[in-house]
């Protein structure tokens, strides 16, 4: 197949570091635990950025609603009687009570459970009990306060700033770069929210670099090239992509094909419908066929068993994982038959946060749509696969370490450029003085200046 967007021709010298900087980038550690810094984020950043809230399937029918929370902020996403998707600040205009919690269906109106003020699904105030007591109260003066809402490929994003740039502009190159993957064919069957004793940035950093694979994920290292993983930075967004089904060059060719296969089955086997311990299919191997090609064949067969045709996808599209980061807190991981969305959100204090995973599967065209199941668990009960569980388990220790008096700065390499880019964007939204900014490292070309 010819190279295309998101599937360019690769050369072996494209590594994850790129051009090494003159020195490391130093990020003040207090950003990860300071209540003062967290308040700046709440005041200047979170109300200005696009955030993934839910799936279109959560709010597909008139009367469907979904409550999205981020720190102290709450937004209510509602499908109106006219079929239009709207979002509102989740506050009664009388005394501020939240109008809805959780998610649900068959909503006919938005009625405050405290004093009974009632709005229609378009946010127009319809009823005020004992209205005479307020004197000259004009109903049109008190609509629900709107937030901005847009969808892309089945994902619903919200922004408290109604004057924010359009979502497609915010996503920059991502929609075109991932168009080949046909994201709209995926369905979210569940969301998993994990309560973690770590700052939202500590969580996000874990899915913004591959430097930790060699140490934290030794099983995964045996079936992924963590070195030749080129990265791009666009502005609000960035990207890395990695080949799976090959051993890390760190092994210097010491692993057999069987060992690479066993590692892939152990860490990623569910992606090709292979149970743990599935043996290397030596009897099915064609002359000269690589482990990657075997994995691609097995993945196509597994997809076909679900009624999904992957004949359009070559081996690279099936085995190369494309990871997109969207400031401030979201990552999208995709290949031809895999999609997982992850995001982090602030918790009740800077040392707590949430990791939210949108778990997806590709479906055949015309497949029925259903509301995802939403599950919340503590970190001690979360086991979303070997690799992600390892990621979750390490986070509290990282967060505790940030507090130590001798740990003044996070030290970042060129490979961790997506973490650096997150901080670069954060500095701009927070309008930090030069004395409080990162030092060292290199500047990325073409980064943006956010609107205010």
CSV table of C-alpha atoms in Angstrom, one decimal:
chain,number,residue,atom,x,y,z
A,1,UNK,CA,0.0,0.0,0.0
A,2,UNK,CA,1.2,3.5,-0.6
A,3,UNK,CA,2.0,5.9,2.3
A,4,UNK,CA,-0.8,8.1,3.4
A,5,UNK,CA,-1.7,10.5,6.2
A,6,UNK,CA,-1.0,8.8,9.5
A,7,UNK,CA,0.9,6.0,7.8
A,8,UNK,CA,3.9,7.6,6.3
A,9,UNK,CA,7.0,5.8,5.1
A,10,UNK,CA,9.3,5.2,8.0
A,11,UNK,CA,13.1,5.1,8.2
A,12,UNK,CA,15.0,3.3,10.9
A,13,UNK,CA,16.8,6.5,12.0
A,14,UNK,CA,13.6,8.2,13.1
A,15,UNK,CA,13.8,7.9,16.9
A,16,UNK,CA,11.7,9.2,19.8
A,17,UNK,CA,14.3,11.8,20.8
A,18,UNK,CA,14.7,13.7,17.6
A,19,UNK,CA,17.5,16.3,17.7
A,20,UNK,CA,18.9,16.2,21.3
A,21,UNK,CA,18.7,19.5,23.2
A,22,UNK,CA,21.7,21.2,24.6
A,23,UNK,CA,20.5,20.2,28.0
A,24,UNK,CA,17.5,18.9,29.9
A,25,UNK,CA,14.3,20.9,30.4
A,26,UNK,CA,13.7,21.8,34.1
A,27,UNK,CA,10.1,22.2,35.2
A,28,UNK,CA,9.4,23.5,38.8
A,29,UNK,CA,8.1,20.5,40.8
A,30,UNK,CA,5.7,22.6,42.8
A,31,UNK,CA,3.4,22.8,39.7
A,32,UNK,CA,2.4,19.2,40.6
A,33,UNK,CA,1.4,19.9,44.2
A,34,UNK,CA,1.0,23.6,45.0
A,35,UNK,CA,-2.5,24.7,45.9
A,36,UNK,CA,-1.6,28.2,44.6
A,37,UNK,CA,-0.7,26.7,41.2
A,38,UNK,CA,-3.8,24.5,41.1
A,39,UNK,CA,-5.9,27.6,41.7
A,40,UNK,CA,-4.3,29.3,38.8
A,41,UNK,CA,-5.2,26.3,36.6
A,42,UNK,CA,-8.8,26.5,37.8
A,43,UNK,CA,-9.0,30.2,37.2
A,44,UNK,CA,-7.1,30.6,33.9
A,45,UNK,CA,-6.8,27.3,32.1
A,46,UNK,CA,-9.6,24.9,32.8
A,47,UNK,CA,-12.4,27.3,31.8
A,48,UNK,CA,-10.6,28.0,28.4
A,49,UNK,CA,-9.8,24.6,27.0
A,50,UNK,CA,-11.6,21.9,25.1
A,51,UNK,CA,-12.1,18.8,27.1
A,52,UNK,CA,-13.5,15.4,26.2
A,53,UNK,CA,-16.6,14.9,28.2
A,54,UNK,CA,-18.5,11.8,26.9
A,55,UNK,CA,-19.5,9.9,23.8
A,56,UNK,CA,-22.2,10.9,21.4
A,57,UNK,CA,-23.8,7.6,22.4
A,58,UNK,CA,-24.3,9.0,25.9
A,59,UNK,CA,-26.5,11.7,24.5
A,60,UNK,CA,-27.8,10.3,21.2
A,61,UNK,CA,-31.6,10.8,21.7
A,62,UNK,CA,-33.8,13.7,22.7
A,63,UNK,CA,-33.9,13.9,26.5
A,64,UNK,CA,-30.5,12.2,27.0
A,65,UNK,CA,-28.2,14.1,29.4
A,66,UNK,CA,-24.7,13.7,30.8
A,67,UNK,CA,-23.1,15.6,33.6
A,68,UNK,CA,-19.4,16.5,33.1
A,69,UNK,CA,-17.3,17.5,36.1
A,70,UNK,CA,-13.8,19.0,36.1
A,71,UNK,CA,-12.6,20.2,39.4
A,72,UNK,CA,-15.2,22.7,40.7
A,73,UNK,CA,-16.8,23.1,37.3
A,74,UNK,CA,-19.9,21.2,36.2
A,75,UNK,CA,-21.4,21.2,32.7
A,76,UNK,CA,-24.7,19.5,31.7
A,77,UNK,CA,-24.8,18.1,28.1
A,78,UNK,CA,-28.3,17.7,26.8
A,79,UNK,CA,-29.9,16.5,23.6
A,80,UNK,CA,-32.9,18.8,23.0
A,81,UNK,CA,-36.3,17.9,21.7
A,82,UNK,CA,-35.1,19.4,18.4
A,83,UNK,CA,-32.2,17.0,18.2
A,84,UNK,CA,-29.6,19.7,18.9
A,85,UNK,CA,-26.8,19.0,21.4
A,86,UNK,CA,-26.3,21.7,23.9
A,87,UNK,CA,-24.3,22.3,27.0
A,88,UNK,CA,-25.0,24.5,30.1
A,89,UNK,CA,-23.2,25.3,33.3
A,90,UNK,CA,-24.8,23.0,35.7
A,91,UNK,CA,-26.3,25.5,38.1
A,92,UNK,CA,-29.8,26.7,38.8
A,93,UNK,CA,-30.0,30.5,38.2
A,94,UNK,CA,-31.8,30.9,41.6
A,95,UNK,CA,-29.4,29.6,44.2
A,96,UNK,CA,-26.9,27.6,42.2
A,97,UNK,CA,-28.1,24.0,42.9
A,98,UNK,CA,-26.9,21.4,40.4
A,99,UNK,CA,-29.8,20.5,38.1
A,100,UNK,CA,-28.8,17.0,37.2
A,101,UNK,CA,-26.1,14.5,38.3
A,102,UNK,CA,-24.8,11.5,36.5
A,103,UNK,CA,-26.4,10.6,33.2
A,104,UNK,CA,-29.7,9.4,31.9
A,105,UNK,CA,-32.5,9.5,29.4
A,106,UNK,CA,-36.1,10.7,28.8
A,107,UNK,CA,-35.6,14.1,30.3
A,108,UNK,CA,-38.5,16.4,29.5
A,109,UNK,CA,-37.3,19.5,31.3
A,110,UNK,CA,-34.6,20.7,33.6
A,111,UNK,CA,-36.2,21.3,37.0
A,112,UNK,CA,-34.2,22.3,40.1
A,113,UNK,CA,-34.9,19.9,42.9
A,114,UNK,CA,-34.4,22.6,45.5
A,115,UNK,CA,-37.0,25.3,44.7
A,116,UNK,CA,-38.5,24.1,41.5
A,117,UNK,CA,-37.2,26.6,38.9
A,118,UNK,CA,-37.7,24.9,35.6
A,119,UNK,CA,-36.1,25.3,32.1
A,120,UNK,CA,-36.8,23.6,28.8
A,121,UNK,CA,-34.1,21.5,27.2
A,122,UNK,CA,-32.9,24.5,25.2
A,123,UNK,CA,-32.2,26.3,28.5
A,124,UNK,CA,-35.2,28.7,28.4
A,125,UNK,CA,-36.7,29.5,31.8
A,126,UNK,CA,-40.3,28.3,31.9
A,127,UNK,CA,-41.5,28.3,35.5
A,128,UNK,CA,-40.7,30.0,38.7
A,129,UNK,CA,-42.8,29.0,41.7
A,130,UNK,CA,-44.3,31.9,43.6
A,131,UNK,CA,-42.9,34.2,41.0
A,132,UNK,CA,-44.7,37.2,42.5
A,133,UNK,CA,-42.3,37.2,45.5
A,134,UNK,CA,-39.4,38.3,43.2
A,135,UNK,CA,-41.2,41.4,42.0
A,136,UNK,CA,-40.5,42.3,38.3
A,137,UNK,CA,-38.6,39.1,37.4
A,138,UNK,CA,-38.2,38.7,33.7
A,139,UNK,CA,-38.0,35.1,32.6
A,140,UNK,CA,-35.8,36.0,29.6
A,141,UNK,CA,-33.2,37.4,31.9
A,142,UNK,CA,-32.4,34.0,33.5
A,143,UNK,CA,-31.7,31.3,30.8
A,144,UNK,CA,-29.3,28.6,31.7
A,145,UNK,CA,-25.7,29.8,31.2
A,146,UNK,CA,-24.5,28.2,28.0
A,147,UNK,CA,-21.2,26.4,27.5
A,148,UNK,CA,-19.7,25.4,24.1
A,149,UNK,CA,-20.2,21.8,22.9
A,150,UNK,CA,-19.0,20.1,19.7
A,151,UNK,CA,-18.5,16.5,18.6
A,152,UNK,CA,-15.8,14.8,16.5
A,153,UNK,CA,-15.9,11.2,15.4
A,154,UNK,CA,-18.4,10.2,18.1
A,155,UNK,CA,-16.5,12.1,20.9
A,156,UNK,CA,-18.2,15.0,22.7
A,157,UNK,CA,-16.1,17.9,23.8
A,158,UNK,CA,-17.1,20.9,26.0
A,159,UNK,CA,-15.6,24.3,26.7
A,160,UNK,CA,-16.8,26.8,29.3
A,161,UNK,CA,-15.7,29.6,27.1
A,162,UNK,CA,-18.4,30.2,24.5
A,163,UNK,CA,-16.0,32.3,22.5
A,164,UNK,CA,-13.4,29.6,22.3
A,165,UNK,CA,-11.9,28.7,18.9
A,166,UNK,CA,-13.8,25.9,17.1
A,167,UNK,CA,-12.9,22.4,18.1
A,168,UNK,CA,-11.5,21.4,14.7
A,169,UNK,CA,-9.1,24.3,14.9
A,170,UNK,CA,-8.1,23.3,18.4
A,171,UNK,CA,-7.4,19.7,17.3
A,172,UNK,CA,-5.0,21.1,14.6
A,173,UNK,CA,-3.6,18.3,12.4
A,174,UNK,CA,-5.1,15.4,14.2
A,175,UNK,CA,-8.4,14.9,12.2
A,176,UNK,CA,-6.6,14.7,8.9
A,177,UNK,CA,-3.7,12.7,10.3
A,178,UNK,CA,-6.0,10.0,11.7
A,179,UNK,CA,-8.7,10.1,9.1
A,180,UNK,CA,-7.5,6.8,7.6
A,181,UNK,CA,-8.5,5.0,10.8
A,182,UNK,CA,-12.2,5.5,10.4
A,183,UNK,CA,-12.8,6.4,14.1
A,184,UNK,CA,-16.5,6.7,13.7
A,185,UNK,CA,-16.8,2.9,13.2
A,186,UNK,CA,-15.7,2.4,16.8
A,187,UNK,CA,-18.2,2.1,19.6
A,188,UNK,CA,-17.5,2.9,23.3
A,189,UNK,CA,-18.8,0.0,25.4
A,190,UNK,CA,-17.6,1.4,28.7
A,191,UNK,CA,-15.9,4.2,30.5
A,192,UNK,CA,-13.6,3.5,33.5
A,193,UNK,CA,-12.9,6.3,36.0
A,194,UNK,CA,-10.0,5.5,38.3
A,195,UNK,CA,-9.5,7.7,41.4
A,196,UNK,CA,-5.7,8.1,41.8
A,197,UNK,CA,-3.6,9.7,44.5
A,198,UNK,CA,-1.7,11.9,42.0
A,199,UNK,CA,-2.0,15.3,40.4
A,200,UNK,CA,-3.8,15.3,37.0
A,201,UNK,CA,-0.5,16.3,35.3
A,202,UNK,CA,1.3,13.3,37.0
A,203,UNK,CA,-1.3,11.1,35.4
A,204,UNK,CA,-1.1,12.8,32.0
A,205,UNK,CA,2.7,12.6,31.9
A,206,UNK,CA,2.5,8.8,32.1
A,207,UNK,CA,0.7,8.6,28.7
A,208,UNK,CA,2.8,11.3,27.1
A,209,UNK,CA,6.2,9.6,26.9
A,210,UNK,CA,7.7,6.2,26.1
A,211,UNK,CA,10.9,6.6,28.1
A,212,UNK,CA,9.5,4.5,31.0
A,213,UNK,CA,8.7,1.4,28.9
A,214,UNK,CA,12.2,-0.1,29.3
A,215,UNK,CA,11.9,0.0,33.1
A,216,UNK,CA,8.2,0.0,34.1
A,217,UNK,CA,7.0,-2.4,31.3
A,218,UNK,CA,9.7,-5.0,30.8
A,219,UNK,CA,7.1,-7.4,29.3
A,220,UNK,CA,6.0,-4.9,26.8
A,221,UNK,CA,9.6,-4.0,25.8
A,222,UNK,CA,9.9,-7.4,24.3
A,223,UNK,CA,7.3,-6.6,21.6
A,224,UNK,CA,7.6,-2.9,20.9
A,225,UNK,CA,10.2,-0.7,19.3
A,226,UNK,CA,10.4,2.0,21.9
A,227,UNK,CA,13.4,3.7,20.2
A,228,UNK,CA,12.2,4.3,16.6
A,229,UNK,CA,9.0,6.1,17.6
A,230,UNK,CA,9.0,9.5,15.8
A,231,UNK,CA,7.2,12.4,17.4
A,232,UNK,CA,5.6,15.6,16.2
A,233,UNK,CA,4.4,18.7,18.0
A,234,UNK,CA,1.8,20.9,16.4
A,235,UNK,CA,0.7,23.3,19.2
A,236,UNK,CA,-2.2,22.2,21.4
A,237,UNK,CA,-1.5,18.7,20.1
A,238,UNK,CA,1.3,16.3,19.5
A,239,UNK,CA,1.9,12.8,18.3
A,240,UNK,CA,4.1,9.7,18.7
A,241,UNK,CA,3.8,6.4,16.9
A,242,UNK,CA,5.4,3.1,17.7
A,243,UNK,CA,5.7,-0.3,15.9
A,244,UNK,CA,4.4,-3.3,17.8
A,245,UNK,CA,5.2,-6.9,17.1
A,246,UNK,CA,8.9,-6.3,17.0
A,247,UNK,CA,11.4,-6.4,19.9
A,248,UNK,CA,13.0,-3.2,21.2
A,249,UNK,CA,16.4,-2.6,19.6
A,250,UNK,CA,17.7,-2.6,23.2
A,251,UNK,CA,17.8,-6.4,23.0
A,252,UNK,CA,20.2,-6.1,20.1
A,253,UNK,CA,18.6,-9.1,18.2
A,254,UNK,CA,18.8,-11.5,21.2
A,255,UNK,CA,15.0,-12.4,21.2
A,256,UNK,CA,13.5,-15.1,19.1
A,257,UNK,CA,10.3,-14.7,17.1
A,258,UNK,CA,8.6,-17.0,19.6
A,259,UNK,CA,9.6,-14.7,22.5
A,260,UNK,CA,8.3,-11.6,20.7
A,261,UNK,CA,5.0,-13.4,19.9
A,262,UNK,CA,4.7,-14.6,23.6
A,263,UNK,CA,5.3,-11.0,24.8
A,264,UNK,CA,2.7,-9.6,22.5
A,265,UNK,CA,0.1,-12.2,23.5
A,266,UNK,CA,0.8,-11.6,27.2
A,267,UNK,CA,0.5,-7.8,27.0
A,268,UNK,CA,-1.7,-7.2,23.9
A,269,UNK,CA,-3.3,-10.5,23.1
A,270,UNK,CA,-6.8,-9.3,23.5
A,271,UNK,CA,-6.4,-7.0,20.5
A,272,UNK,CA,-6.2,-10.1,18.3
A,273,UNK,CA,-8.5,-12.3,20.3
A,274,UNK,CA,-5.6,-14.5,21.6
A,275,UNK,CA,-5.9,-15.9,25.1
A,276,UNK,CA,-2.9,-15.8,27.4
A,277,UNK,CA,-0.5,-18.6,26.5
A,278,UNK,CA,-1.6,-18.9,22.9
A,279,UNK,CA,1.4,-20.6,21.3
A,280,UNK,CA,3.4,-19.3,18.4
A,281,UNK,CA,1.6,-20.4,15.2
A,282,UNK,CA,4.7,-21.9,13.5
A,283,UNK,CA,2.5,-24.3,11.4
A,284,UNK,CA,0.6,-21.3,10.0
A,285,UNK,CA,3.6,-19.3,9.1
A,286,UNK,CA,4.3,-18.6,5.5
A,287,UNK,CA,7.9,-18.6,4.3
A,288,UNK,CA,9.5,-15.3,5.2
A,289,UNK,CA,6.5,-14.1,7.2
A,290,UNK,CA,7.4,-11.8,10.1
A,291,UNK,CA,5.9,-11.8,13.5
A,292,UNK,CA,4.2,-8.5,12.7
A,293,UNK,CA,2.6,-10.0,9.7
A,294,UNK,CA,1.4,-13.0,11.8
A,295,UNK,CA,-0.1,-10.6,14.3
A,296,UNK,CA,-1.8,-8.6,11.5
A,297,UNK,CA,-3.3,-11.8,10.0
A,298,UNK,CA,-4.6,-12.9,13.4
A,299,UNK,CA,-6.0,-9.5,14.0
A,300,UNK,CA,-7.8,-9.5,10.7
A,301,UNK,CA,-9.3,-12.9,11.5
A,302,UNK,CA,-10.4,-11.7,14.9
A,303,UNK,CA,-12.1,-8.7,13.4
A,304,UNK,CA,-13.8,-10.8,10.8
A,305,UNK,CA,-15.3,-12.9,13.6
A,306,UNK,CA,-17.0,-9.7,14.8
A,307,UNK,CA,-18.2,-8.9,11.3
A,308,UNK,CA,-15.5,-6.3,10.7
A,309,UNK,CA,-13.5,-6.2,7.5
A,310,UNK,CA,-9.9,-5.1,7.9
A,311,UNK,CA,-8.7,-6.0,4.4
A,312,UNK,CA,-8.1,-2.3,3.8
A,313,UNK,CA,-5.4,-2.2,6.5
A,314,UNK,CA,-1.9,-3.3,5.8
A,315,UNK,CA,0.4,-4.7,8.5
A,316,UNK,CA,1.8,-1.3,9.5
A,317,UNK,CA,-1.7,0.1,10.1
A,318,UNK,CA,-2.6,-2.8,12.3
A,319,UNK,CA,0.6,-3.0,14.3
A,320,UNK,CA,1.7,0.6,14.6
A,321,UNK,CA,0.1,2.4,17.5
A,322,UNK,CA,-0.5,6.1,16.9
A,323,UNK,CA,-0.7,8.2,20.1
A,324,UNK,CA,-2.1,11.7,20.0
A,325,UNK,CA,-2.0,14.1,22.9
A,326,UNK,CA,-4.5,17.0,23.1
A,327,UNK,CA,-3.8,19.7,25.7
A,328,UNK,CA,-4.3,19.7,28.5
A,329,UNK,CA,-5.3,16.2,29.5
A,330,UNK,CA,-6.3,13.8,26.7
A,331,UNK,CA,-4.6,11.1,24.7
A,332,UNK,CA,-6.0,9.0,21.8
A,333,UNK,CA,-4.3,5.7,21.0
A,334,UNK,CA,-5.3,4.1,17.7
A,335,UNK,CA,-4.5,1.6,15.1
A,336,UNK,CA,-6.7,-0.1,12.5
A,337,UNK,CA,-8.5,-2.3,15.1
A,338,UNK,CA,-7.9,-0.5,18.4
A,339,UNK,CA,-9.0,2.7,19.9
A,340,UNK,CA,-8.6,3.9,23.5
A,341,UNK,CA,-9.2,7.4,24.8
A,342,UNK,CA,-7.6,8.5,28.1
A,343,UNK,CA,-7.8,11.7,30.0
A,344,UNK,CA,-7.0,13.0,33.4
A,345,UNK,CA,-8.9,15.4,35.6
A,346,UNK,CA,-8.1,17.3,38.8
A,347,UNK,CA,-9.3,15.9,42.1
A,348,UNK,CA,-10.4,17.6,45.3
A,349,UNK,CA,-6.8,18.7,46.1
A,350,UNK,CA,-3.6,18.9,44.0
A,351,UNK,CA,-2.5,15.5,45.2
A,352,UNK,CA,-5.5,13.7,43.8
A,353,UNK,CA,-6.9,13.2,40.3
A,354,UNK,CA,-8.9,10.9,38.1
A,355,UNK,CA,-7.8,8.8,35.1
A,356,UNK,CA,-10.8,8.3,32.7
A,357,UNK,CA,-10.6,5.6,30.0
A,358,UNK,CA,-13.0,5.3,27.1
A,359,UNK,CA,-12.9,1.7,26.1
A,360,UNK,CA,-13.8,1.1,22.4
A,361,UNK,CA,-14.3,-1.7,19.9
A,362,UNK,CA,-14.6,-1.4,16.1
A,363,UNK,CA,-18.0,-2.6,14.9
A,364,UNK,CA,-19.4,-3.6,11.6
A,365,UNK,CA,-21.2,-0.9,9.5
A,366,UNK,CA,-24.7,-0.3,10.7
A,367,UNK,CA,-24.2,-2.0,14.1
A,368,UNK,CA,-26.6,-1.0,16.8
A,369,UNK,CA,-25.6,1.8,19.1
A,370,UNK,CA,-25.8,1.6,22.9
A,371,UNK,CA,-25.1,3.8,25.8
A,372,UNK,CA,-21.7,3.1,27.3
A,373,UNK,CA,-21.5,1.6,30.8
A,374,UNK,CA,-19.8,4.1,33.2
A,375,UNK,CA,-17.8,2.5,36.0
A,376,UNK,CA,-15.8,4.3,38.8
A,377,UNK,CA,-13.3,2.5,41.0
A,378,UNK,CA,-10.4,3.3,43.3
A,379,UNK,CA,-6.8,2.7,42.1
A,380,UNK,CA,-6.5,-0.4,44.3
A,381,UNK,CA,-9.3,-2.1,42.4
A,382,UNK,CA,-8.4,-1.0,38.9
A,383,UNK,CA,-6.9,-3.6,36.6
A,384,UNK,CA,-7.4,-2.5,33.0
A,385,UNK,CA,-4.8,-4.8,31.6
A,386,UNK,CA,-1.2,-5.5,32.6
A,387,UNK,CA,0.4,-2.3,31.1
A,388,UNK,CA,-2.2,0.2,32.3
A,389,UNK,CA,-2.3,-1.4,35.7
A,390,UNK,CA,1.5,-0.9,36.0
A,391,UNK,CA,1.0,2.7,35.0
A,392,UNK,CA,-1.6,3.3,37.6
A,393,UNK,CA,0.3,1.6,40.4
A,394,UNK,CA,3.4,3.8,40.0
A,395,UNK,CA,1.6,7.2,40.2
A,396,UNK,CA,1.2,7.6,44.0
A,397,UNK,CA,4.9,7.1,44.5
A,398,UNK,CA,5.7,9.7,41.8
A,399,UNK,CA,3.3,12.2,43.5
A,400,UNK,CA,4.9,11.6,46.9
A,401,UNK,CA,8.3,12.1,45.5
A,402,UNK,CA,7.4,15.5,44.1
A,403,UNK,CA,7.0,16.8,47.7
A,404,UNK,CA,10.5,16.0,48.9
A,405,UNK,CA,12.4,19.2,49.8
A,406,UNK,CA,15.4,18.3,47.7
A,407,UNK,CA,13.3,17.6,44.6
A,408,UNK,CA,13.0,21.1,43.1
A,409,UNK,CA,12.5,20.4,39.4
A,410,UNK,CA,11.3,17.7,37.1
A,411,UNK,CA,14.1,16.9,34.6
A,412,UNK,CA,12.9,16.2,31.1
A,413,UNK,CA,14.6,14.8,28.0
A,414,UNK,CA,14.0,15.3,24.3
A,415,UNK,CA,12.0,12.1,24.3
A,416,UNK,CA,9.6,13.7,26.8
A,417,UNK,CA,8.8,16.5,24.5
A,418,UNK,CA,5.1,15.9,24.7
A,419,UNK,CA,5.3,16.5,28.4
A,420,UNK,CA,7.3,19.6,27.8
A,421,UNK,CA,4.7,20.8,25.3
A,422,UNK,CA,2.0,20.4,27.9
A,423,UNK,CA,3.9,22.6,30.2
A,424,UNK,CA,4.6,25.1,27.4
A,425,UNK,CA,0.9,25.4,26.8
A,426,UNK,CA,0.1,25.6,30.5
A,427,UNK,CA,2.6,28.5,30.9
A,428,UNK,CA,0.8,30.5,28.2
A,429,UNK,CA,-2.7,29.9,29.5
A,430,UNK,CA,-1.6,30.8,33.0
A,431,UNK,CA,0.4,33.8,31.8
A,432,UNK,CA,3.3,32.9,34.1
A,433,UNK,CA,6.1,35.4,34.6
A,434,UNK,CA,9.4,34.5,33.1
A,435,UNK,CA,10.8,33.6,36.6
A,436,UNK,CA,8.2,30.8,37.0
A,437,UNK,CA,8.7,29.2,33.6
A,438,UNK,CA,10.6,26.2,32.5
A,439,UNK,CA,14.3,26.5,31.8
A,440,UNK,CA,16.8,24.7,29.6
A,441,UNK,CA,15.9,22.4,26.7
A,442,UNK,CA,14.8,23.7,23.3
A,443,UNK,CA,11.8,25.5,22.0
A,444,UNK,CA,9.5,23.7,19.5
A,445,UNK,CA,8.8,25.6,16.3
A,446,UNK,CA,5.3,26.5,15.3
A,447,UNK,CA,3.7,26.4,18.7
A,448,UNK,CA,0.7,28.6,19.3
A,449,UNK,CA,-0.3,31.5,21.5
A,450,UNK,CA,-3.6,30.8,23.1
A,451,UNK,CA,-6.5,33.2,22.9
A,452,UNK,CA,-7.6,35.0,26.1
